[in-house]
Short mmCIF file of C-alpha atoms in Angstrom, two decimals:
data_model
loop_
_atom_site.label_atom_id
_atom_site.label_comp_id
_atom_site.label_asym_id
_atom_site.label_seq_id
_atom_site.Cartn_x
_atom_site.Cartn_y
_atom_site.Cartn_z
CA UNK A 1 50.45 168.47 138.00
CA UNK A 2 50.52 164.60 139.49
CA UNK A 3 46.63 164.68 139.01
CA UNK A 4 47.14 165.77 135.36
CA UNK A 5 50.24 163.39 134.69
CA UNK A 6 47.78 160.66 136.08
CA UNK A 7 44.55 161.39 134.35
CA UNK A 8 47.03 161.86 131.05
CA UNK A 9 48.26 158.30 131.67
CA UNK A 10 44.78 156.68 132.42
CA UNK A 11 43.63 158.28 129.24
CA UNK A 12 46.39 156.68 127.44
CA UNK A 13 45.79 153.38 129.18
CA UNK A 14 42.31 153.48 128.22
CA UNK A 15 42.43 154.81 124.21
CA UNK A 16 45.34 151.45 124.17
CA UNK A 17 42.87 149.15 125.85
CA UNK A 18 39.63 150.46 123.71
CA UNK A 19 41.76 149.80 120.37
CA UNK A 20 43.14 146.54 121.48
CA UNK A 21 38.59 145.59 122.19
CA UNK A 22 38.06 146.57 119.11
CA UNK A 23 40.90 145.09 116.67
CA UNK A 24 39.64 141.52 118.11
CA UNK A 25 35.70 142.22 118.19
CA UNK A 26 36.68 143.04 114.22
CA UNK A 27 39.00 139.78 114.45
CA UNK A 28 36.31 138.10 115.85
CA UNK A 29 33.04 139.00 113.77
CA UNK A 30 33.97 140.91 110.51
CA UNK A 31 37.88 139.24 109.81
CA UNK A 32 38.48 135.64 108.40
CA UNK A 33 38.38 132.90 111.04
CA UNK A 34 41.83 130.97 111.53
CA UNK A 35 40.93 127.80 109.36
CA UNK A 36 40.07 125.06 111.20
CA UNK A 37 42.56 121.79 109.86
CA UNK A 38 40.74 119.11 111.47
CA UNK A 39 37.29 120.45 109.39
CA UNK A 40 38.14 121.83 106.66
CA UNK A 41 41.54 120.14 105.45
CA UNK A 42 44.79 122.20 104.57
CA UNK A 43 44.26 126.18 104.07
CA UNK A 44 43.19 126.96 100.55
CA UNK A 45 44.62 130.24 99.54
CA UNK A 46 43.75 131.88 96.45
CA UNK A 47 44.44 130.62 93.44
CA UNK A 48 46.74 132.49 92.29
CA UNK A 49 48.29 133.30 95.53
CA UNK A 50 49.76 129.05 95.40
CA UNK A 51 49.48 129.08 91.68
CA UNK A 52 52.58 127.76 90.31
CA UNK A 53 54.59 129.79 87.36
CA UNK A 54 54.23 127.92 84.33
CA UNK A 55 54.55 130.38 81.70
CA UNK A 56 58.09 128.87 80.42
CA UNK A 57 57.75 125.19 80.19
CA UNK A 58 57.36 123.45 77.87
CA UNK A 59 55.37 120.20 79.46
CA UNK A 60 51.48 119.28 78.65
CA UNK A 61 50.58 120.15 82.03
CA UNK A 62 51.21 123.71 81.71
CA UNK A 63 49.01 123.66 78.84
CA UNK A 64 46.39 122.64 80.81
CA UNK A 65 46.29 123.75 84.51
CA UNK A 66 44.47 127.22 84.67
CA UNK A 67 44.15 128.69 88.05
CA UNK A 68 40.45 127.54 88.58
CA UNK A 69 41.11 124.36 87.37
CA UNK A 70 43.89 123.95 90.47
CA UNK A 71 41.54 125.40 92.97
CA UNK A 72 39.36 123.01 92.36
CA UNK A 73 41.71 120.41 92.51
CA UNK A 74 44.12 121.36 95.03
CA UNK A 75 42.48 120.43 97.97
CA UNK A 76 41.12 116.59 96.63
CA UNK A 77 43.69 113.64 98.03
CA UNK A 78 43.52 109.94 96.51
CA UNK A 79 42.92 107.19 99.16
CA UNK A 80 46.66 106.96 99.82
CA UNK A 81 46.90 111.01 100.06
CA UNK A 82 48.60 111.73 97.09
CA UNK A 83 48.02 115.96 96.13
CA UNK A 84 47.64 117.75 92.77
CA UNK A 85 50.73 119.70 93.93
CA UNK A 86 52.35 116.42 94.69
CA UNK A 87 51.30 115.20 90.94
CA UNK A 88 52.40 118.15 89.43
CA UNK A 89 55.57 119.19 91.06
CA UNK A 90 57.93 117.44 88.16
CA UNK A 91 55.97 119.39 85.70
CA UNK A 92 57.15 122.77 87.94
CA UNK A 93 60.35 121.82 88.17
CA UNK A 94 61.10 120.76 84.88
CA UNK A 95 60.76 123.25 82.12
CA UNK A 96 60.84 120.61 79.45
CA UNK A 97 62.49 121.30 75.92
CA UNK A 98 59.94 121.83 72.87
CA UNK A 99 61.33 119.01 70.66
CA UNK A 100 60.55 116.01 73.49
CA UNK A 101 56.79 116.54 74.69
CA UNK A 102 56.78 115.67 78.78
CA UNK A 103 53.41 114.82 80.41
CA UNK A 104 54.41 117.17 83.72
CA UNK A 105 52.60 114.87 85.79
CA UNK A 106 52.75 111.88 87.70
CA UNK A 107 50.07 109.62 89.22
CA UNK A 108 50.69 108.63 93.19
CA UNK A 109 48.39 105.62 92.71
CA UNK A 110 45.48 104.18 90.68
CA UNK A 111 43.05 106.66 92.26
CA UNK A 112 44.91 110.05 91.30
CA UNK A 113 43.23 109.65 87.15
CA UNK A 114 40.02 109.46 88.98
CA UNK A 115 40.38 112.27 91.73
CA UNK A 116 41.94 114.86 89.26
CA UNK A 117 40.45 113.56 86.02
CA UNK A 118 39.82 116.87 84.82
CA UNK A 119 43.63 117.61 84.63
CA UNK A 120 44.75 114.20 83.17
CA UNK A 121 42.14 113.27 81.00
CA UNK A 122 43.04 116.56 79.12
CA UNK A 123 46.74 115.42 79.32
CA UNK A 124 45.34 112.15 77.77
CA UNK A 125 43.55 113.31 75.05
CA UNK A 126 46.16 115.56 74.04
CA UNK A 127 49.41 113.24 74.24
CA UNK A 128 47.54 110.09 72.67
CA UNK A 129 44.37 111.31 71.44
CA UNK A 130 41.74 109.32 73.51
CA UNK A 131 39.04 111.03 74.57
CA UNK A 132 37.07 110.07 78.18
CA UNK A 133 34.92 107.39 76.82
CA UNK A 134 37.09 105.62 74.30
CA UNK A 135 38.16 101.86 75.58
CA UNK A 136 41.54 100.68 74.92
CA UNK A 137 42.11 97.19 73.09
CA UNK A 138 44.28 94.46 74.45
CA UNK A 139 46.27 91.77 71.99
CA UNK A 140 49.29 89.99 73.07
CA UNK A 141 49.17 87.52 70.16
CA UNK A 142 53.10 87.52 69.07
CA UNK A 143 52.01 85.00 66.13
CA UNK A 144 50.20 87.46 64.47
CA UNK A 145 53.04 89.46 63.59
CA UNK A 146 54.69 87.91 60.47
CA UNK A 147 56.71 90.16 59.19
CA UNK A 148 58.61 91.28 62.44
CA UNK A 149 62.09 90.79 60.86
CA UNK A 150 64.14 94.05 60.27
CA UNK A 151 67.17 94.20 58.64
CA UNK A 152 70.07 94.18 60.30
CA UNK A 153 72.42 96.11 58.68
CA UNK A 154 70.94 98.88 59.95
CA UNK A 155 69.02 97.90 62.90
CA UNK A 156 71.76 96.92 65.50
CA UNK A 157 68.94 95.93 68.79
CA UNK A 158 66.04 95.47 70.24
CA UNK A 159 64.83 96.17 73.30
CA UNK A 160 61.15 95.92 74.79
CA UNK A 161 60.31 97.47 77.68
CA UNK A 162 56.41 96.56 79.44
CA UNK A 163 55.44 98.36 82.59
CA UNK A 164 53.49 96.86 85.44
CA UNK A 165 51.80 98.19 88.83
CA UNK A 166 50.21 95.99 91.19
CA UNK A 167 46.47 96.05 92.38
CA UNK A 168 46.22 98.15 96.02
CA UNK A 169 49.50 99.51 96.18
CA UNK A 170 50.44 103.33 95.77
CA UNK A 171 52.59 103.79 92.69
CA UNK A 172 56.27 104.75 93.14
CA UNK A 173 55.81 108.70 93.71
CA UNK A 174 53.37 108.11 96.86
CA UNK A 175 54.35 104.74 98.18
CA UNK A 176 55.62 104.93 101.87
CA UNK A 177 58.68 103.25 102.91
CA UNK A 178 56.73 100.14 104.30
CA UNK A 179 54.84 99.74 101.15
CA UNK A 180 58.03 99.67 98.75
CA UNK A 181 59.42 96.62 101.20
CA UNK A 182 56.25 94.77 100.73
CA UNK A 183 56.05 94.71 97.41
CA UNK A 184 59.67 94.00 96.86
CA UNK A 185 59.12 90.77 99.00
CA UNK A 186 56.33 90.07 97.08
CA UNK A 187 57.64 90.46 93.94
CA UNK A 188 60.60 88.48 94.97
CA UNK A 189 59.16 85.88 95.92
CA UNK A 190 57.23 85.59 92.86
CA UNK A 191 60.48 85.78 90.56
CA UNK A 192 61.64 83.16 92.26
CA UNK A 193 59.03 80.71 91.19
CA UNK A 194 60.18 81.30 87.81
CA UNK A 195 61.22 78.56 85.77
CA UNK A 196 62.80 77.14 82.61
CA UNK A 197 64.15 80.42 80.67
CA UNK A 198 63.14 82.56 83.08
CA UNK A 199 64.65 81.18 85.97
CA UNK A 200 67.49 83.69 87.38
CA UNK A 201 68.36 85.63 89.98
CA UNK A 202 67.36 89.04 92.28
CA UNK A 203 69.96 91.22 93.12
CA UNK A 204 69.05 94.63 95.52
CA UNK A 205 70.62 97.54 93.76
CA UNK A 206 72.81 97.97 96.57
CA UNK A 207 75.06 95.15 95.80
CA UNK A 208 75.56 95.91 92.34
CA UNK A 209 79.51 96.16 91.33
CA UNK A 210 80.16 99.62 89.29
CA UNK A 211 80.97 97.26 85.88
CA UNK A 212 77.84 95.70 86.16
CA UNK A 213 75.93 98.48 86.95
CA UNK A 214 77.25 100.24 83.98
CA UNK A 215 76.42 97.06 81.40
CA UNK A 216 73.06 97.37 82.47
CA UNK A 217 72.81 101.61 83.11
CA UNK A 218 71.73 101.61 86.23
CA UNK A 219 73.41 105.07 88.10
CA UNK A 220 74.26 104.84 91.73
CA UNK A 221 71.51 107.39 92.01
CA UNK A 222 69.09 108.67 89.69
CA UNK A 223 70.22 111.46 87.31
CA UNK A 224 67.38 112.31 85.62
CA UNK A 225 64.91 115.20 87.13
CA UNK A 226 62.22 113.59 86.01
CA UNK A 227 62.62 110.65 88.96
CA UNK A 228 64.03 112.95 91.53
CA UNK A 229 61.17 115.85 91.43
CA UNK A 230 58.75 113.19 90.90
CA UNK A 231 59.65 111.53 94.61
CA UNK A 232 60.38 108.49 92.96
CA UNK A 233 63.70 108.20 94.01
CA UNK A 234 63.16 108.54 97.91
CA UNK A 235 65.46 106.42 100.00
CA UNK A 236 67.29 104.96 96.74
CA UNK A 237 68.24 102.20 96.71
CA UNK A 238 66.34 100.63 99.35
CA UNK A 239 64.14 98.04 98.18
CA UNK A 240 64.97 98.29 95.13
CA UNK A 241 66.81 95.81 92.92
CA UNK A 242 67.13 93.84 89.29
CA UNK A 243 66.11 90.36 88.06
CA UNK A 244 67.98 88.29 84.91
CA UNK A 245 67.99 85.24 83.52
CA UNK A 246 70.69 83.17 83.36
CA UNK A 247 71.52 84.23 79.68
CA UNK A 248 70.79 87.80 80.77
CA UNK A 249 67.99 88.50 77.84
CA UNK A 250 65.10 89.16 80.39
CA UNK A 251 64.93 91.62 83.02
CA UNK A 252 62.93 92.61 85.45
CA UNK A 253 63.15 96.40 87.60
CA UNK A 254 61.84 96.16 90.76
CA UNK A 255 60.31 99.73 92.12
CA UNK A 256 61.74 101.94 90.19
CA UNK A 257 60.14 104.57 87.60
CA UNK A 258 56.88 101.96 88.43
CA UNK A 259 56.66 98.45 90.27
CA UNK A 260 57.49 96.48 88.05
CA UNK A 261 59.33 96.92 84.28
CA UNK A 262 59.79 93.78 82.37
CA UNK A 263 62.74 94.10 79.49
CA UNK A 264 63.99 91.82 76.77
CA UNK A 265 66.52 92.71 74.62
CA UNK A 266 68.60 90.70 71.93
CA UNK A 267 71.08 91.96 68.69
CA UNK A 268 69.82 92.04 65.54
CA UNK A 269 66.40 92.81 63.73
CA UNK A 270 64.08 89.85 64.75
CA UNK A 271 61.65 92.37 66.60
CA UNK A 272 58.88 89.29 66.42
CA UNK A 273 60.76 86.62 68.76
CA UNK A 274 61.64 89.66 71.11
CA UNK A 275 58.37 90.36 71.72
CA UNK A 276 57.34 86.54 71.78
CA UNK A 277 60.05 86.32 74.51
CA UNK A 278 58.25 89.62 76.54
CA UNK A 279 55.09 88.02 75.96
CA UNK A 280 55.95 84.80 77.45
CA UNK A 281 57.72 86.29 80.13
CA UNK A 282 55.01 88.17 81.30
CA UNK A 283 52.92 85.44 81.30
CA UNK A 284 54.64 83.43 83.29
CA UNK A 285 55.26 85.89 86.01
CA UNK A 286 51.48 86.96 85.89
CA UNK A 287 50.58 83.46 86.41
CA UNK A 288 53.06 82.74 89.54
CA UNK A 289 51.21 86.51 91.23
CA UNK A 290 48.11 85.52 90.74
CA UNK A 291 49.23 82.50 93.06
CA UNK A 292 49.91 84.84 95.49
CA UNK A 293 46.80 86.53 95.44
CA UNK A 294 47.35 89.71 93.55
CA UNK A 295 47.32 90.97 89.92
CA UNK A 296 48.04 93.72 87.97
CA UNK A 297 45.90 97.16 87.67
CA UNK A 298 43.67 97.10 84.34
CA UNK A 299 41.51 99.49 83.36
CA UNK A 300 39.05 99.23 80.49
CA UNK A 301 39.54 102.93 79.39
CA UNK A 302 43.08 103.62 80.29
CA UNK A 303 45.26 99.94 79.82
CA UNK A 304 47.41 99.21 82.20
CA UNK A 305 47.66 101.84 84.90
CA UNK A 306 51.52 103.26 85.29
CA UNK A 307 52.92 106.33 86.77
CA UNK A 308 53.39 108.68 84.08
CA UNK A 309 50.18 108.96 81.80
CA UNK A 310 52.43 108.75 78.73
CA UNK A 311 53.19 105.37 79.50
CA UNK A 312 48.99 104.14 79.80
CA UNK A 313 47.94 101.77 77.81
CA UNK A 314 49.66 98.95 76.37
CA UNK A 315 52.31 100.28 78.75
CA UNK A 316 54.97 99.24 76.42
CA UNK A 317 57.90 100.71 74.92
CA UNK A 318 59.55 99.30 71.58
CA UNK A 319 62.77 100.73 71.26
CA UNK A 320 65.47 99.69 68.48
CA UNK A 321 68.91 101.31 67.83
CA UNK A 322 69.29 101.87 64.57
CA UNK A 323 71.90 103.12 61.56
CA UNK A 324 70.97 106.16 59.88
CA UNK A 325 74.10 107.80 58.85
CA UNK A 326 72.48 110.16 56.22
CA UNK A 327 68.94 110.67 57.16
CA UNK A 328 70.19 111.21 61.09
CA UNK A 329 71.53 114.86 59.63
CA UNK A 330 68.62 115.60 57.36
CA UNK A 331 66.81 118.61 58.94
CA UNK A 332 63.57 116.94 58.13
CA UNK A 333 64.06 113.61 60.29
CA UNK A 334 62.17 115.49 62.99
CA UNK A 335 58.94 115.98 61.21
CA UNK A 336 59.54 112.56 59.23
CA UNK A 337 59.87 110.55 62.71
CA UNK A 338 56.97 112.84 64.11
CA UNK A 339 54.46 111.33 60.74
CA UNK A 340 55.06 107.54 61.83
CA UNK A 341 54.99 108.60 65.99
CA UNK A 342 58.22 107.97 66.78
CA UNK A 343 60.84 109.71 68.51
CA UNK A 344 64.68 109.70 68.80
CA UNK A 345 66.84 109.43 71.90
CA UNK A 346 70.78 109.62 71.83
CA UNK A 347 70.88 108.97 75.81
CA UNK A 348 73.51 106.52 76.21
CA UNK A 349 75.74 107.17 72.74
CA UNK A 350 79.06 107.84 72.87
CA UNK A 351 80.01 111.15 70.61
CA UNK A 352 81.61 108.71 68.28
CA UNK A 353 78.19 106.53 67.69
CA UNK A 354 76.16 109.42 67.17
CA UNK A 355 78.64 110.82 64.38
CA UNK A 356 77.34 107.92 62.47
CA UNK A 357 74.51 108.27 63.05
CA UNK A 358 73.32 105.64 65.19
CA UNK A 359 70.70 106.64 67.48
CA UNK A 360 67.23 104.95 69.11
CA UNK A 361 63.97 104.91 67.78
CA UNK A 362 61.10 104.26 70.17
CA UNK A 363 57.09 104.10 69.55
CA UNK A 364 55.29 107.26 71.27
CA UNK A 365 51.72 105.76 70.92
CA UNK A 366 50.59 103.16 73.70
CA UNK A 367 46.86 104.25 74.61
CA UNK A 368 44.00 103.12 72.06
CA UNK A 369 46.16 100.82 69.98
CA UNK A 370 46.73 97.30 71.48
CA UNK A 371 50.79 95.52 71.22
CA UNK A 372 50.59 93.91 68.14
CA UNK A 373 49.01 97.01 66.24
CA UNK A 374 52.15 99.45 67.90
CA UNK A 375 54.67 96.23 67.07
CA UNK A 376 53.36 96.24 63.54
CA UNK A 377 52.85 100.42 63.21
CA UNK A 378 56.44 100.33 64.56
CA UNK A 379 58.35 97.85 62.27
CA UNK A 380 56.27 99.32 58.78
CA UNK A 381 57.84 102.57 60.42
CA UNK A 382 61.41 101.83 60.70
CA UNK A 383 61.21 99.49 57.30
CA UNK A 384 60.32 103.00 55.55
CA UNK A 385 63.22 104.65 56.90
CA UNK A 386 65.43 102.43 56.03
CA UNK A 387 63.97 102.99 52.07
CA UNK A 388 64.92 106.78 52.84
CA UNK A 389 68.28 105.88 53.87
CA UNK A 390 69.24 103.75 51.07
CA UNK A 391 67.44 106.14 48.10
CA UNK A 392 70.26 108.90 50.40
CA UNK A 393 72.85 106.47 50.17
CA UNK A 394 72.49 106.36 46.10
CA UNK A 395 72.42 109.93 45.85
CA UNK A 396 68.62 110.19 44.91
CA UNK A 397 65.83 112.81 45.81
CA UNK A 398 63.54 111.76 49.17
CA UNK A 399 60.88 114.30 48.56
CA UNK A 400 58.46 112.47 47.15
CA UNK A 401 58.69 109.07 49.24
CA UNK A 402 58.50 111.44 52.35
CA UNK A 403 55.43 110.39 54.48
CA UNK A 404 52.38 112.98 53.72
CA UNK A 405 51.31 115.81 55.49
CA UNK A 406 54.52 116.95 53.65
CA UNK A 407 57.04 117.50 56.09
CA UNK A 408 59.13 121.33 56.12
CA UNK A 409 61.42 121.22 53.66
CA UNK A 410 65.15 122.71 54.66
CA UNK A 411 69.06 121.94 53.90
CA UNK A 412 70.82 119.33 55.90
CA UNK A 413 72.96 120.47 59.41
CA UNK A 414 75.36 119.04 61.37
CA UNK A 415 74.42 116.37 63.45
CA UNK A 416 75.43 117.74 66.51
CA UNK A 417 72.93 120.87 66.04
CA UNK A 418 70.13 118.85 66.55
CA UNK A 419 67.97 118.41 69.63
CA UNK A 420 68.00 114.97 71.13
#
């Protein structure tokens, strides 16, 4: 009985020992190797094993990123190792809302519209219509628009807002720590060599008090997804900060949505010496960095390289806040602002302001039209609503001055029904 109990056991012993042989000869020679970091890179797994769930948003992105397209993507870095999955993570966690189109994707430096090109160039064409080869013009001339005066009665400001990034630096979303402090000494010390009207002073966001910070909207932390899922808010506020002037109508936003975002603002309708004042501005900072050995990124194709696509281009947003009691609850205002490429934004309005229909108007076209083309596109624009408001003021019929393709025709709503 011990002889059988023994043999039964060596048995046993043996059948565990032959199976264990064989699972790892099949490991070994007919399984998938463990993948090898150091020579391959990070483990590619299917595509649609990593593919991300897009099938609800509402962002260009999602429009474009098929599951072969990411696989061939996903495993390409930028010199400063920016991912697709790092450039597309905002776009995955922000559904986006159909009446506000959203790139969904954010550059980590210069490099990132060459290394995924497939991706953005399709976001390109399809946000602002330029296709791979087309150049974009430059014209900063501010004397060439002559009839930049709006009225003011129902245009109440003006702001102008031109983005900047600096040669050999990673953008906001994949800068390191060390590389946001350098360029905010840099850029510092540059400001400071400012003079005549542009001579002011640098405060760190930090040491803003809450009533200032208010005037100028600047939240103790980002609100918006759109900087927080994008990593551009890492370690905010640090190194971060605000320039003005000593009359407070030129600012400058140091590391924030991009390096650098020059703004002028001033009351009233004269859109032509705002943008004389930008214009100037930039100069004379552009002037003072090239001192300093650096300059900002141009590209022949794509303008001035920023973070968000969008943005590419002229890099410059014209945005007025404007009066439009009637036409702001005329259910065709959509489609009408959608004809001359602009688009509405109630952020900052109290309830009360947007009851009367004050809201702000902003250009969406920056890439393959220079700054005094989108100055001049913009101010025919907002002239012609103003004719729609006053013709709804006396009571009369807007169909036929509406902008053609014909816009949908429907009954005017509330206000407060419509999206922002």
């Amino acid at each position: 009985m011990d002889f059988l109990s023994n043999s039964r056991f060596l048995g046993l012993v043996a059948l565990g020992c032959g199976v264990y042989v064989t699972r790892e000869v099949h490991m070994m020679y007919f399984s998938e190797k463990p993948w090898d970091r150091k020579q391959h890179g990070y483990e590619r797994y299917p595509p649609r094993g990593n593919f991300p769930d897009l099938r609800l948003h509402n962002n260009i992105m999602a429009n474009h990123l098929t599951p072969d397209l990411y696989e061939s993507l996903r495993h390409k870095e930028t010199l400063f190792g920016f991912t697709l999955d790092q450039a597309i993570q905002v776009g995955v966690d922000n559904l986006g809302v159909p009446w506000q189109r959203a790139s969904g994707i954010i550059a980590g430096d210069s490099h990132s519209y060459e290394v995924f090109a497939p991706l953005f160039d399709a976001i390109i064409e399809e946000y602002h219509g330029h296709k791979k080869r087309n150049l974009h013009p430059r014209d900063m001339d501010s004397h060439k628009i002559d009839e930049g005066q709006l009225d003011s009665d129902y245009v109440l400001s003006i702001r102008l807002h031109a983005r900047r990034s600096l040669r050999g630096y990673a953008l906001p979303a994949g800068c390191s720590r060390s590389t946001r402090r350098i360029l905010e000494d840099l850029i510092y010390a540059v400001l400071m060599r400012l003079g005549g009207e542009f001579a002011g002073e640098y405060k760190p966001l930090a040491e803003f008090s809450d009533s200032k910070r208010g005037s100028l909207n600047l939240p103790s932390h980002p609100m918006s997804p759109v900087i927080t899922c994008s990593g551009r808010a890492r370690d905010w506020p640090e190194s971060r900060g605000v320039f003005f002037n000593k009359d407070c109508t030129f600012f400058v936003f140091v590391n924030q949505d991009d390096h650098l975002q020059f703004r002028c603002f001033d009351i009233g309708g004269n859109l032509q010496a705002v943008f004389d004042k930008l214009v100037r501005g930039l100069a004379a900072f552009e002037r003072e960095l090239k001192k300093s050995g650096e300059e900002f990124i141009w590209d022949d194709h794509l303008g001035y390289i920023v973070s968000d696509p969008i943005h590419l281009g002229t890099a410059l947003e014209v945005r007025v806040r404007v009066k439009l009691h009637h036409l702001s609850t005329d259910s065709r205002l959509r489609w009408i602002l959608k004809a001359y490429k602009l688009e509405k934004k109630r952020t900052g309005l109290s309830k009360g302001e947007m009851l009367a229909g004050i809201m702000y108007l902003h250009n969406t076209q920056t890439l393959g039209v220079s700054e005094v083309n989108s100055i001049r596109q913009l101010c025919d624009a907002v002239k012609r609503l103003i004719e729609l408001e006053r013709m709804l003021e006396q009571g009369q019929d807007i169909e036929d001055a509406l902008p053609l393709p014909p816009v949908p025709v429907g009954k005017s709503i509330r206000f407060d029904t419509l999206g922002s």
